[in-house]
Amino acid sequence: MKKTLLLSALLIMMTATLASCDPDDDYYYYDAPFLGSWMRDDGSSTFTFYDNGTGVFTSLYNGAAPMSFTWDADDYYLTVYPNDGWGDEWNYQWQLYGNNLTLYDLDNGGALYYYAY
């Protein structure tokens, strides 16, 4: 009986420990390789990603006001949640090559090219 109880307690502890692990490919915000400011290659917009999971997007057309957002990312995907009151979500696959960030727009198709500034 003691052996069964001990094994059951050990199994419960192992299950709780393993279930609480984060996936290896999720970034903590301060570890994301694309932190900082990025300008689109045609000069039409900028993204700034902060190490606390927030950021600012600025469209440089028509004098639009900067828009704050929160974000999540892993090794392949970036999701931006604009604080625009609409509940939108922008989904990208991202790749970083030196000082160049490519965002493949998963909602509308196409690639957006940004460089660090």
Coordinates of C-alpha atoms in Angstrom, one line a residue:
M1 CA 0.0 0.0 0.0
K2 CA 2.8 2.4 0.9
K3 CA 4.6 1.6 -2.4
T4 CA 1.4 2.3 -4.4
L5 CA 0.9 5.6 -2.5
L6 CA 4.5 6.7 -3.0
L7 CA 4.4 5.8 -6.7
S8 CA 1.1 7.7 -7.1
A9 CA 2.5 10.8 -5.4
L10 CA 5.6 10.6 -7.6
L11 CA 3.5 10.3 -10.7
I12 CA 1.4 13.3 -9.8
M13 CA 4.5 15.4 -9.1
M14 CA 6.1 14.5 -12.4
T15 CA 2.9 15.2 -14.3
A16 CA 2.6 18.7 -12.7
T17 CA 6.2 19.5 -13.3
L18 CA 6.2 18.4 -17.0
A19 CA 2.8 20.1 -17.7
S20 CA 4.1 23.5 -16.5
C21 CA 7.0 23.7 -18.9
D22 CA 6.9 26.3 -21.6
P23 CA 7.6 25.2 -25.2
D24 CA 11.2 25.8 -26.2
D25 CA 10.3 27.8 -29.3
D26 CA 8.3 30.5 -27.4
Y27 CA 10.1 33.7 -26.8
Y28 CA 10.2 35.6 -23.6
Y29 CA 9.7 39.2 -24.8
Y30 CA 13.2 40.3 -23.8
D31 CA 14.7 37.4 -25.9
A32 CA 13.0 38.2 -29.2
P33 CA 15.6 38.8 -31.9
F34 CA 13.6 41.6 -33.6
L35 CA 13.4 44.0 -30.6
G36 CA 13.9 47.6 -31.6
S37 CA 12.7 49.9 -34.4
W38 CA 12.1 48.9 -38.0
M39 CA 11.1 51.0 -41.0
R40 CA 9.5 49.5 -44.1
D41 CA 11.7 49.6 -47.2
D42 CA 9.3 52.0 -49.0
G43 CA 9.2 54.3 -45.9
S44 CA 5.5 53.9 -45.4
S45 CA 5.4 52.5 -41.9
T46 CA 7.4 51.6 -38.8
F47 CA 7.2 49.0 -36.1
T48 CA 8.9 49.3 -32.7
F49 CA 9.0 46.2 -30.6
Y50 CA 9.7 46.6 -26.8
D51 CA 11.0 43.9 -24.5
N52 CA 7.8 43.8 -22.4
G53 CA 5.5 42.5 -25.2
T54 CA 4.3 45.9 -26.3
G55 CA 5.1 48.1 -29.3
V56 CA 4.1 51.0 -31.5
F57 CA 3.1 50.9 -35.2
T58 CA 3.2 54.1 -37.2
S59 CA 1.7 54.5 -40.7
L60 CA 3.5 57.4 -42.3
Y61 CA 0.7 58.0 -44.8
N62 CA -2.0 60.7 -44.2
G63 CA -0.5 61.7 -40.8
A64 CA -2.1 58.8 -39.0
A65 CA -1.4 58.7 -35.2
P66 CA 0.9 56.0 -33.9
M67 CA -0.9 52.9 -32.7
S68 CA 0.2 50.9 -29.7
F69 CA 0.0 47.1 -29.7
T70 CA 0.9 44.0 -27.8
W71 CA 2.6 41.0 -29.5
D72 CA 3.5 37.3 -29.2
A73 CA 6.0 35.4 -31.2
D74 CA 7.8 32.1 -31.5
D75 CA 10.5 30.9 -33.9
Y76 CA 8.3 31.3 -36.9
Y77 CA 5.2 33.4 -36.2
L78 CA 4.5 36.9 -34.9
T79 CA 1.0 38.0 -33.9
V80 CA 0.4 41.7 -33.3
Y81 CA -2.7 42.8 -31.4
P82 CA -3.4 46.5 -32.2
N83 CA -5.0 48.5 -29.4
D84 CA -7.4 50.0 -31.9
G85 CA -10.7 48.9 -30.2
W86 CA -11.6 46.6 -33.1
G87 CA -10.1 43.4 -31.6
D88 CA -7.9 42.9 -34.7
E89 CA -5.0 40.6 -35.0
W90 CA -2.2 40.8 -37.5
N91 CA -0.6 37.4 -38.3
Y92 CA 2.9 37.2 -39.8
Q93 CA 5.6 34.6 -40.4
W94 CA 8.9 36.4 -39.7
Q95 CA 12.5 36.0 -40.8
L96 CA 15.4 38.0 -39.7
Y97 CA 18.5 38.4 -41.9
G98 CA 21.1 40.7 -40.3
N99 CA 19.4 44.1 -40.1
N100 CA 16.5 43.1 -42.4
L101 CA 13.2 41.8 -41.1
T102 CA 10.8 40.2 -43.5
L103 CA 7.1 39.8 -42.4
Y104 CA 5.1 37.5 -44.5
D105 CA 1.5 38.6 -44.1
L106 CA -0.6 35.4 -43.4
D107 CA -3.9 37.3 -43.6
N108 CA -3.5 39.2 -46.9
G109 CA -0.5 37.5 -48.5
G110 CA 2.7 39.1 -49.6
A111 CA 5.9 40.1 -47.9
L112 CA 6.7 43.3 -46.1
Y113 CA 10.4 44.2 -45.9
Y114 CA 11.7 46.3 -42.9
Y115 CA 15.2 47.4 -42.0
A116 CA 16.5 48.3 -38.6
Y117 CA 16.9 52.1 -37.9

